[in-house]
Amino acid sequence: MDDNFPFIDCDDLDHNTHNNGSLLGTPRSNRYHIRGSFSPLFGIEDSGIFEGPIEKYINDPIHGHVLLDNDRLSFIDTPQFQRLRDLKRTSHLAGELVERFRDTQPELEISENDVKCVKLAGLCHDLGHGPFSHVFDNEFIPKAIPGSTWAHEQASEMMLEYLVDDNAIDIDREEINFIKDLIIGERRGNSQRHGFLFDIVANKRNSLDVDKYDYLQRDCYNVGIKSSIDCSRLMKMSRVIDDQICWHHKEVYNLYELYHTRFSLFKRVYTHRVGKAIEYMLTDALLAADQVLGISSAIFNGEDYLHLTDDIVGQIERSREPGLDESKAIVKRIRTRNLYKFVDELLIPREKLGQLTKQNINSAEIVSHQGPNDHLKEEDVIVEFLRNNYAMKDRNPVDAIKFFTKHNQTTSYHIPKEKVSSLIPSEFQENIIRVFTRDPSKIKAVHESFRRLMSRFYRSRDGTSHLPPSSTSPYYDSRNTTPERCSIPTTRLHSRPLSPTRNIAALSSFKRNNDDGSSSSSSSCIVIKRHRTDDL
């Protein structure tokens, strides 16, 4: 659900013009035959858009040419939906899946209204995302409004109501409520709709839904990761049994691969230490600007939320409002690559989960273990408790999936992982403590203070510390089992003048260390990928 989806300009959605007027009058049932000879659609002059009187094709890099019917076009042609241009979102597969169930299992009696509402839910489920998506609802809002239980799904419901009212969309109240329930993934109230319909867009049973199908493929594509996931095959190999979506038993290993791909994206991309450092900077910038710009209060009003997009950073930079100096300074640091710095991380063993908690490991505790001349303050330190998993916390999501065989398509059953492969993991969540600093000059002091604190929890009865060294720390030396005593790189790279060649090499080495391994030529623009933390 990320990045380069070709959202349509409102100006492009002119249903009355096209370069082939005879085609517009063609009955829908005949269009597919005629389109075979409609060369502009696939020719070099193709603009990526094909129009009919009540439908439109757009060319998507993941799913190819996607057909949008009139119901969805009426939603797309609104300011509330076009706001997503500046948030980079999309959806498509919900319609394909529900239509497949309708066509292959007529006994389910899926109505045209069911199909319509599922498609609209797939289209609108991201309407409530704020600036930088989950950075907004997982980092900013909890700090701006302590104790708040607000989530972007609530904003999606609010923006759906606002979209319908503001644009006089022809849809009744029961349909609106049904679409809301589909977005949340729960059958609320007295709804008599099929239970499996609520698993298509947001599956609360096992987290396997079209949202995940889409963003896993899209994000792998956008970051250049080769993936073997074939979501089209998975959709074709599913059917409804006992009001629940089930999969062919031969797909069980492919489903493990899908969940592992999700884990890998979190591990390698979504929670990358440099990306997380920028997220914390964005959070601090928004918090510093909140009182002046009223950012957090916009979540309660659709008209205000409409204009709250990723461009909030540009708004901060352009604004002449007094009181934004701190926020502007943080944004400038992002632009000039003067980032918060990763310090250290530690994988928490299962047996220590009860000890290594936010109450025991936090910025105040780390600062309390500083050296006599470190001059650390709590605001210098950021502590992150990171969970990477297979989408259902520490549970195996495949245990919540049911399967069928081609010889018996009316009975479903579970497949234990022991019958799939001996190499499937025994644990499905890793817990990590990470430490960052807002002041790059204090990396060494923060690192040593963190290691001192952590040593308390790894001390044996004889007083010996068994704290494992962290190979991810900039100060880890594989030849030294006490990383806090390792030599620390400083701006004085050598004790004597270097030749120009040696000096360039030394500076290059220092910059790699100083930038957490990222290239010193990285773009200074702000680029944040959508982080999928809604199903953690």
Coordinates of C-alpha atoms in Angstrom, one line a residue:
M1 CA 0.0 0.0 0.0
D2 CA 2.8 2.3 -0.7
D3 CA 4.3 4.8 -3.0
N4 CA 4.0 5.3 -6.8
F5 CA 0.4 4.5 -7.4
P6 CA -0.8 6.6 -10.3
F7 CA -3.7 8.5 -8.7
I8 CA -5.8 10.3 -11.2
D9 CA -6.0 14.0 -11.5
C10 CA -9.5 15.4 -11.1
D11 CA -9.1 17.0 -14.5
D12 CA -8.4 13.7 -16.0
L13 CA -11.7 12.2 -14.9
D14 CA -13.7 13.8 -17.6
H15 CA -16.2 11.1 -18.5
N16 CA -17.5 12.9 -21.6
T17 CA -14.4 13.0 -23.7
H18 CA -12.3 10.3 -25.5
N19 CA -10.5 10.0 -28.8
N20 CA -12.7 7.1 -29.8
G21 CA -16.3 8.4 -29.7
S22 CA -17.8 5.2 -31.2
L23 CA -16.5 3.2 -28.3
L24 CA -18.4 5.2 -25.7
G25 CA -21.7 4.1 -27.0
T26 CA -20.9 0.4 -27.0
P27 CA -22.7 -1.8 -24.5
R28 CA -20.5 -2.9 -21.6
S29 CA -21.0 -6.6 -22.5
N30 CA -19.3 -6.0 -25.9
R31 CA -16.5 -3.7 -24.8
Y32 CA -14.0 -6.4 -24.0
H33 CA -14.1 -7.8 -27.5
I34 CA -13.7 -4.4 -29.1
R35 CA -10.8 -3.4 -26.7
G36 CA -8.7 -6.1 -28.4
S37 CA -8.4 -3.8 -31.4
F38 CA -8.2 -0.6 -29.4
S39 CA -4.5 -0.1 -30.0
P40 CA -4.0 3.1 -28.0
L41 CA -4.6 1.2 -24.7
F42 CA -1.5 -0.8 -25.1
G43 CA 0.4 1.2 -27.8
I44 CA 3.1 3.7 -27.3
E45 CA 0.6 6.5 -27.4
D46 CA -1.3 5.0 -24.4
S47 CA -1.7 7.6 -21.6
G48 CA -2.4 4.9 -19.1
I49 CA -6.1 5.7 -18.9
F50 CA -9.1 4.2 -20.9
E51 CA -12.5 5.7 -20.4
G52 CA -16.0 4.4 -20.9
P53 CA -19.3 6.1 -19.9
I54 CA -19.3 4.5 -16.5
E55 CA -15.8 3.0 -16.0
K56 CA -12.2 3.9 -16.4
Y57 CA -8.9 1.9 -16.7
I58 CA -5.7 3.0 -15.0
N59 CA -2.3 1.5 -15.4
D60 CA -0.9 0.3 -12.1
P61 CA 2.8 -0.9 -11.9
I62 CA 1.8 -3.9 -9.7
H63 CA -1.6 -5.0 -11.0
G64 CA -1.5 -3.7 -14.6
H65 CA -4.6 -2.2 -16.1
V66 CA -7.2 -1.8 -13.3
L67 CA -10.9 -1.2 -14.0
L68 CA -12.6 1.4 -11.9
D69 CA -16.4 1.4 -12.0
N70 CA -18.7 4.4 -11.6
D71 CA -19.3 3.8 -7.9
R72 CA -15.6 4.0 -7.1
L73 CA -15.0 6.9 -9.5
S74 CA -17.6 8.9 -7.7
F75 CA -15.5 8.5 -4.5
I76 CA -12.1 9.2 -6.3
D77 CA -13.4 12.5 -7.7
T78 CA -13.5 14.1 -4.3
P79 CA -11.1 16.3 -2.3
Q80 CA -11.2 13.7 0.6
F81 CA -9.9 10.9 -1.6
Q82 CA -7.5 13.1 -3.7
R83 CA -5.9 14.0 -0.4
L84 CA -4.3 10.5 -0.6
R85 CA -2.1 11.9 -3.5
D86 CA 0.0 13.5 -0.8
L87 CA 0.0 10.4 1.4
K88 CA 0.8 7.8 -1.4
R89 CA -1.8 5.0 -0.9
T90 CA -3.9 2.7 -3.1
S91 CA -6.1 -0.4 -3.2
H92 CA -7.4 -2.8 -5.8
L93 CA -7.6 -6.5 -4.9
A94 CA -10.7 -6.4 -2.7
G95 CA -13.0 -6.3 -5.8
E96 CA -11.2 -9.1 -7.5
L97 CA -11.5 -11.5 -4.5
V98 CA -15.1 -10.9 -3.7
E99 CA -16.1 -11.2 -7.4
R100 CA -14.2 -14.4 -7.7
F101 CA -16.1 -15.9 -4.7
R102 CA -19.4 -14.7 -6.2
D103 CA -18.6 -16.3 -9.6
T104 CA -17.1 -19.6 -8.4
Q105 CA -19.4 -20.2 -5.3
P106 CA -22.9 -19.1 -6.3
E107 CA -24.2 -20.9 -3.2
L108 CA -22.8 -18.0 -1.1
E109 CA -25.4 -15.7 -2.6
I110 CA -23.1 -12.7 -2.7
S111 CA -25.2 -9.7 -3.8
E112 CA -24.1 -6.9 -6.1
N113 CA -24.5 -4.6 -3.1
D114 CA -22.0 -6.8 -1.2
V115 CA -19.5 -6.5 -4.1
K116 CA -20.0 -2.7 -4.3
C117 CA -19.4 -2.2 -0.6
V118 CA -16.4 -4.4 -0.4
K119 CA -14.8 -2.5 -3.4
L120 CA -15.5 0.8 -1.7
A121 CA -14.1 -0.4 1.6
G122 CA -10.9 -1.5 -0.2
L123 CA -10.8 2.0 -1.9
C124 CA -11.4 4.0 1.3
H125 CA -9.7 2.0 4.1
D126 CA -6.7 4.3 4.1
L127 CA -8.6 7.6 4.0
G128 CA -7.7 8.2 7.7
H129 CA -3.9 8.0 7.4
G130 CA -2.2 11.1 8.7
P131 CA 1.2 12.7 7.7
F132 CA 3.8 10.0 7.2
S133 CA 1.2 7.4 8.0
H134 CA 2.0 5.3 11.1
V135 CA 4.6 7.8 12.3
F136 CA 1.6 10.0 12.9
D137 CA -0.7 7.6 14.8
N138 CA 2.0 5.4 16.5
E139 CA 4.5 8.1 17.5
F140 CA 3.1 11.6 17.3
I141 CA -0.5 11.2 18.6
P142 CA 0.4 9.2 21.7
K143 CA 2.9 12.0 22.7
A144 CA 0.7 14.9 21.6
I145 CA -2.4 13.5 23.3
P146 CA -1.3 11.2 26.2
G147 CA -3.7 8.4 26.9
S148 CA -5.4 8.7 23.5
T149 CA -6.7 5.5 21.9
W150 CA -7.2 7.1 18.5
A151 CA -6.2 5.1 15.5
H152 CA -6.2 5.9 11.8
E153 CA -9.1 3.5 11.2
Q154 CA -11.3 5.9 13.3
A155 CA -10.2 8.7 11.0
S156 CA -11.0 6.6 8.0
E157 CA -14.6 6.3 9.3
M158 CA -14.7 10.1 9.9
M159 CA -13.4 10.9 6.5
L160 CA -15.8 8.5 4.8
E161 CA -18.7 10.3 6.4
Y162 CA -17.3 13.6 5.4
L163 CA -16.7 12.5 1.9
V164 CA -20.2 11.3 1.4
D165 CA -21.8 14.4 3.0
D166 CA -19.6 16.9 1.4
N167 CA -20.0 15.5 -2.1
A168 CA -23.6 14.4 -1.9
I169 CA -22.7 10.8 -2.8
D170 CA -25.7 8.6 -3.5
I171 CA -25.4 5.9 -0.9
D172 CA -27.6 4.9 1.9
R173 CA -26.9 4.7 5.7
E174 CA -26.8 0.9 5.8
E175 CA -24.2 0.8 3.1
I176 CA -22.1 3.4 4.9
N177 CA -22.2 1.4 8.1
F178 CA -21.3 -1.8 6.3
I179 CA -18.3 -0.1 4.6
K180 CA -17.1 1.1 8.0
D181 CA -17.3 -2.4 9.4
L182 CA -15.4 -3.8 6.4
I183 CA -12.7 -1.2 7.0
I184 CA -12.4 -2.1 10.7
G185 CA -12.7 -5.8 10.0
E186 CA -15.5 -6.4 12.5
R187 CA -19.2 -7.1 12.1
R188 CA -20.8 -4.6 14.4
G189 CA -24.4 -3.9 15.3
N190 CA -27.1 -6.1 13.8
S191 CA -25.5 -6.7 10.4
Q192 CA -26.7 -9.9 8.7
R193 CA -23.9 -9.8 6.1
H194 CA -21.7 -12.9 5.5
G195 CA -18.9 -13.1 8.1
F196 CA -16.1 -13.8 5.5
L197 CA -16.7 -10.5 3.8
F198 CA -15.2 -8.7 6.9
D199 CA -12.0 -10.7 6.4
I200 CA -11.3 -9.4 2.9
V201 CA -10.0 -5.9 3.6
A202 CA -8.9 -6.2 7.2
N203 CA -8.6 -9.8 8.4
K204 CA -8.7 -10.0 12.2
R205 CA -8.6 -13.9 12.2
N206 CA -5.1 -14.3 10.8
S207 CA -4.1 -10.9 9.2
L208 CA -4.2 -12.4 5.7
D209 CA -6.1 -9.9 3.6
V210 CA -5.9 -8.0 0.4
D211 CA -4.3 -5.0 2.1
K212 CA -1.3 -7.3 2.9
Y213 CA -1.3 -8.8 -0.5
D214 CA -1.0 -5.3 -2.0
Y215 CA 1.5 -3.6 0.2
L216 CA 3.9 -6.6 0.3
Q217 CA 4.1 -6.7 -3.5
R218 CA 4.2 -2.9 -3.8
D219 CA 6.9 -2.3 -1.2
C220 CA 9.1 -5.1 -2.5
Y221 CA 8.8 -3.5 -6.0
N222 CA 9.6 0.0 -4.8
V223 CA 12.6 -0.9 -2.7
G224 CA 14.0 -3.4 -5.2
I225 CA 13.6 -6.5 -3.2
K226 CA 13.0 -9.7 -5.2
S227 CA 10.0 -11.6 -3.9
S228 CA 8.6 -15.0 -4.8
I229 CA 5.2 -14.1 -3.4
D230 CA 2.4 -14.8 -5.9
C231 CA -0.6 -13.2 -4.4
S232 CA -2.7 -13.8 -7.6
R233 CA -2.2 -17.5 -7.1
L234 CA -3.0 -17.3 -3.4
M235 CA -6.3 -15.6 -4.2
K236 CA -7.2 -18.1 -6.9
M237 CA -6.4 -21.0 -4.5
S238 CA -8.8 -19.8 -1.8
R239 CA -12.5 -20.4 -1.2
V240 CA -15.1 -19.9 1.5
I241 CA -15.9 -22.8 3.8
D242 CA -18.2 -22.4 6.9
D243 CA -18.2 -18.6 6.4
Q244 CA -14.4 -18.3 6.5
I245 CA -11.9 -17.8 3.8
C246 CA -9.7 -21.0 3.5
W247 CA -6.8 -21.9 1.3
H248 CA -5.7 -25.0 -0.7
H249 CA -3.4 -27.2 1.4
K250 CA -0.6 -27.0 -1.1
E251 CA -0.3 -23.2 -0.4
V252 CA 0.6 -23.7 3.3
Y253 CA 4.4 -23.2 2.7
N254 CA 3.7 -20.2 0.4
L255 CA 1.8 -18.6 3.2
Y256 CA 4.8 -19.0 5.6
E257 CA 6.9 -17.4 2.9
L258 CA 4.4 -14.5 2.7
Y259 CA 4.6 -13.9 6.5
H260 CA 8.4 -14.2 6.4
T261 CA 8.5 -11.6 3.6
R262 CA 6.6 -9.3 5.8
F263 CA 9.0 -9.9 8.7
S264 CA 11.9 -9.3 6.3
L265 CA 10.5 -6.0 5.2
F266 CA 10.1 -4.8 8.8
K267 CA 13.6 -6.1 9.6
R268 CA 15.4 -4.6 6.6
V269 CA 13.3 -1.6 5.5
Y270 CA 10.5 -0.4 7.8
T271 CA 12.6 -0.4 10.9
H272 CA 16.0 0.5 9.4
R273 CA 17.9 2.5 12.0
V274 CA 18.4 5.6 9.8
G275 CA 14.7 5.6 8.8
K276 CA 13.7 5.3 12.4
A277 CA 16.0 8.2 13.3
I278 CA 14.3 10.4 10.8
E279 CA 10.9 9.2 12.1
Y280 CA 11.9 10.4 15.6
M281 CA 13.0 13.7 14.1
L282 CA 9.7 14.1 12.3
T283 CA 7.8 13.3 15.5
D284 CA 9.8 15.9 17.4
A285 CA 9.2 18.5 14.6
L286 CA 5.5 17.9 14.7
L287 CA 5.3 18.1 18.5
A288 CA 7.2 21.3 18.5
A289 CA 4.8 22.8 15.9
D290 CA 1.6 21.3 17.4
Q291 CA 0.7 24.2 19.6
V292 CA 1.1 26.8 16.8
L293 CA -0.5 24.8 13.9
G294 CA -3.0 22.7 15.9
I295 CA -1.9 19.5 14.2
S296 CA -3.2 17.0 16.8
S297 CA -6.6 18.6 17.1
A298 CA -7.3 18.0 13.4
I299 CA -8.0 14.4 14.1
F300 CA -11.4 15.3 15.5
N301 CA -12.6 17.3 12.5
G302 CA -12.8 16.1 8.9
E303 CA -12.5 19.6 7.4
D304 CA -9.2 20.2 9.3
Y305 CA -7.9 16.7 8.7
L306 CA -8.5 17.1 4.9
H307 CA -5.5 19.4 4.7
L308 CA -3.2 17.4 7.0
T309 CA -0.8 15.6 4.7
D310 CA 2.9 14.9 4.3
D311 CA 3.2 18.5 3.1
I312 CA 3.0 19.6 6.8
V313 CA 6.8 19.6 6.7
G314 CA 6.8 22.1 3.8
Q315 CA 4.1 24.1 5.7
I316 CA 6.4 24.3 8.7
E317 CA 9.3 25.4 6.5
R318 CA 7.3 28.1 4.7
S319 CA 5.4 29.4 7.7
R320 CA 6.3 32.8 9.2
E321 CA 4.3 32.0 12.3
P322 CA 6.2 32.8 15.5
G323 CA 7.0 29.8 17.7
L324 CA 8.1 27.4 15.0
D325 CA 11.9 28.0 15.3
E326 CA 12.5 24.7 17.1
S327 CA 10.4 22.7 14.6
K328 CA 12.1 24.5 11.6
A329 CA 15.6 23.6 13.1
I330 CA 14.7 19.9 13.3
V331 CA 13.5 19.9 9.7
K332 CA 16.6 21.7 8.6
R333 CA 18.7 19.0 10.3
I334 CA 16.8 16.4 8.2
R335 CA 17.4 18.3 5.0
T336 CA 21.2 18.7 5.8
R337 CA 21.5 15.0 7.0
N338 CA 22.4 16.0 10.5
L339 CA 20.4 13.2 11.9
Y340 CA 19.7 11.7 15.3
K341 CA 22.2 8.8 15.7
F342 CA 21.7 5.1 16.4
V343 CA 23.7 4.1 19.4
D344 CA 23.1 0.5 20.3
E345 CA 20.6 -2.4 20.3
L346 CA 20.1 -5.6 22.2
L347 CA 18.0 -8.6 21.3
I348 CA 15.9 -9.5 24.4
P349 CA 16.0 -13.2 25.3
R350 CA 12.6 -14.7 26.1
E351 CA 13.6 -15.4 29.7
K352 CA 14.3 -11.7 30.3
L353 CA 11.2 -10.2 28.8
G354 CA 9.7 -9.7 32.3
Q355 CA 12.9 -7.8 33.4
L356 CA 13.8 -5.7 30.4
T357 CA 10.7 -3.5 30.3
K358 CA 10.0 0.2 29.7
Q359 CA 9.8 0.7 33.4
N360 CA 13.4 -0.5 33.9
I361 CA 15.0 0.6 30.6
N362 CA 14.3 4.2 29.7
S363 CA 16.1 7.5 29.0
A364 CA 16.0 8.4 32.7
E365 CA 17.6 5.1 33.8
I366 CA 20.3 5.4 31.1
V367 CA 21.2 9.0 32.1
S368 CA 21.4 7.9 35.7
H369 CA 24.3 5.6 34.7
Q370 CA 26.4 8.2 33.0
G371 CA 30.0 8.9 33.7
P372 CA 31.2 11.9 35.8
N373 CA 31.9 14.2 32.8
D374 CA 29.3 13.0 30.3
H375 CA 26.7 15.8 30.9
L376 CA 23.8 13.7 29.6
K377 CA 20.2 14.9 29.8
E378 CA 17.1 12.8 29.4
E379 CA 16.2 14.6 26.2
D380 CA 19.5 13.4 24.7
V381 CA 18.3 9.8 24.8
I382 CA 15.6 7.9 22.9
V383 CA 14.8 4.3 23.8
E384 CA 12.8 2.1 21.4
F385 CA 11.2 -1.2 22.2
L386 CA 10.9 -2.8 18.8
R387 CA 8.8 -5.9 18.0
N388 CA 9.3 -7.7 14.6
N389 CA 6.9 -10.6 14.0
Y390 CA 4.8 -12.6 11.6
A391 CA 1.8 -10.2 12.0
M392 CA 0.2 -11.7 15.1
K393 CA 2.6 -10.7 17.8
D394 CA 4.3 -13.9 19.2
R395 CA 1.7 -16.3 17.7
N396 CA 2.0 -18.3 14.5
P397 CA -0.5 -16.8 12.1
V398 CA -0.8 -20.0 10.0
D399 CA -2.2 -21.7 13.1
A400 CA -5.3 -19.5 12.6
I401 CA -5.7 -20.4 8.9
K402 CA -7.8 -23.3 7.6
F403 CA -7.1 -25.4 4.5
F404 CA -8.9 -27.7 2.2
T405 CA -8.0 -30.3 -0.4
K406 CA -9.2 -30.6 -4.0
H407 CA -10.9 -33.9 -3.1
N408 CA -12.9 -32.3 -0.3
Q409 CA -13.7 -28.6 -0.8
T410 CA -16.4 -28.4 1.8
T411 CA -14.4 -29.4 4.9
S412 CA -11.6 -27.2 6.3
Y413 CA -8.8 -28.1 8.7
H414 CA -5.6 -26.8 10.3
I415 CA -2.1 -27.8 9.3
P416 CA 0.4 -27.9 12.2
K417 CA 3.8 -26.5 11.3
E418 CA 5.5 -29.8 12.1
K419 CA 3.9 -31.3 9.0
V420 CA 5.1 -28.5 6.8
S421 CA 8.8 -28.2 7.4
S422 CA 11.3 -28.7 10.2
L423 CA 12.9 -25.3 9.3
I424 CA 9.8 -23.2 10.2
P425 CA 10.7 -21.0 13.2
S426 CA 9.7 -22.0 16.7
E427 CA 9.2 -18.4 17.7
F428 CA 7.4 -15.8 15.7
Q429 CA 8.4 -12.5 17.3
E430 CA 11.7 -10.9 18.2
N431 CA 11.9 -8.2 20.9
I432 CA 14.7 -5.6 20.6
I433 CA 15.8 -2.6 22.7
R434 CA 17.3 0.2 20.6
V435 CA 18.9 3.4 21.7
F436 CA 19.3 6.6 19.7
T437 CA 20.7 10.0 20.6
R438 CA 19.5 13.4 19.5
D439 CA 23.0 14.8 20.0
P440 CA 25.6 13.1 17.7
S441 CA 28.4 14.4 19.9
K442 CA 27.2 12.3 22.8
I443 CA 27.1 8.9 21.1
K444 CA 29.9 7.5 23.2
A445 CA 28.5 8.7 26.5
V446 CA 25.1 7.3 25.8
H447 CA 26.5 4.0 24.6
E448 CA 28.6 3.5 27.7
S449 CA 25.7 4.5 30.0
F450 CA 23.3 2.1 28.3
R451 CA 25.9 -0.8 28.6
R452 CA 26.3 0.0 32.3
L453 CA 22.6 -0.1 32.9
M454 CA 22.1 -3.3 30.9
S455 CA 25.0 -5.0 32.8
R456 CA 22.8 -4.9 35.9
F457 CA 20.4 -7.4 34.3
Y458 CA 23.1 -9.8 33.1
R459 CA 25.1 -10.1 36.3
S460 CA 25.6 -13.5 37.9
R461 CA 25.8 -14.2 41.6
D462 CA 29.6 -13.8 41.7
G463 CA 29.2 -10.3 40.3
T464 CA 30.4 -11.1 36.8
S465 CA 28.5 -9.4 34.0
H466 CA 27.5 -11.6 31.0
L467 CA 26.0 -8.9 28.9
P468 CA 26.5 -9.9 25.3
P469 CA 28.3 -7.5 23.0
S470 CA 26.3 -5.8 20.3
S471 CA 27.7 -6.2 16.9
T472 CA 25.3 -3.5 15.6
S473 CA 26.8 -0.8 17.8
P474 CA 29.2 1.6 16.1
Y475 CA 31.6 0.9 19.0
Y476 CA 31.6 -2.9 18.9
D477 CA 35.0 -4.5 18.3
S478 CA 34.9 -8.2 17.7
R479 CA 38.3 -8.5 19.4
N480 CA 37.0 -6.9 22.6
T481 CA 34.3 -8.5 24.7
T482 CA 33.6 -5.2 26.6
P483 CA 32.5 -2.9 23.7
E484 CA 32.2 0.2 26.0
R485 CA 36.0 0.1 26.3
C486 CA 36.6 0.1 22.6
S487 CA 38.3 3.1 20.9
I488 CA 35.9 5.8 19.8
P489 CA 36.3 7.5 16.4
T490 CA 36.7 11.2 16.7
T491 CA 37.1 14.1 14.3
R492 CA 40.9 13.8 14.8
L493 CA 41.3 10.9 12.4
H494 CA 45.1 10.6 12.7
S495 CA 47.8 11.8 15.0
R496 CA 49.8 13.3 12.1
P497 CA 48.9 14.9 8.8
L498 CA 47.8 12.5 6.2
S499 CA 48.5 12.5 2.5
P500 CA 45.6 13.7 0.4
T501 CA 44.8 10.1 -0.7
R502 CA 45.0 8.7 2.8
N503 CA 43.0 11.7 4.2
I504 CA 40.1 11.0 1.7
A505 CA 40.0 7.4 2.8
A506 CA 40.0 8.2 6.4
L507 CA 37.2 10.8 6.0
S508 CA 35.2 8.3 4.0
S509 CA 35.5 5.7 6.8
F510 CA 34.5 8.3 9.4
K511 CA 31.4 9.4 7.3
R512 CA 30.3 5.8 6.9
N513 CA 30.5 5.3 10.7
N514 CA 28.9 8.6 11.4
D515 CA 26.0 7.9 9.0
D516 CA 25.1 4.4 10.3
G517 CA 26.4 2.9 7.2
S518 CA 24.4 5.0 4.8
S519 CA 26.1 6.7 1.9
S520 CA 27.3 10.3 2.5
S521 CA 25.9 11.1 -0.9
S522 CA 22.3 10.2 0.1
S523 CA 19.6 12.6 -0.9
S524 CA 18.9 15.2 1.6
C525 CA 15.2 15.2 0.9
I526 CA 12.7 13.7 3.3
V527 CA 11.6 10.2 2.2
I528 CA 9.6 8.1 4.7
K529 CA 8.2 4.7 3.7
R530 CA 4.8 3.6 5.0
H531 CA 5.4 1.5 8.1
R532 CA 2.9 -1.4 8.5
T533 CA 2.4 -1.4 12.2
D534 CA -1.3 -1.6 12.3
D535 CA -1.2 -5.4 12.5
L536 CA 1.8 -5.8 14.9

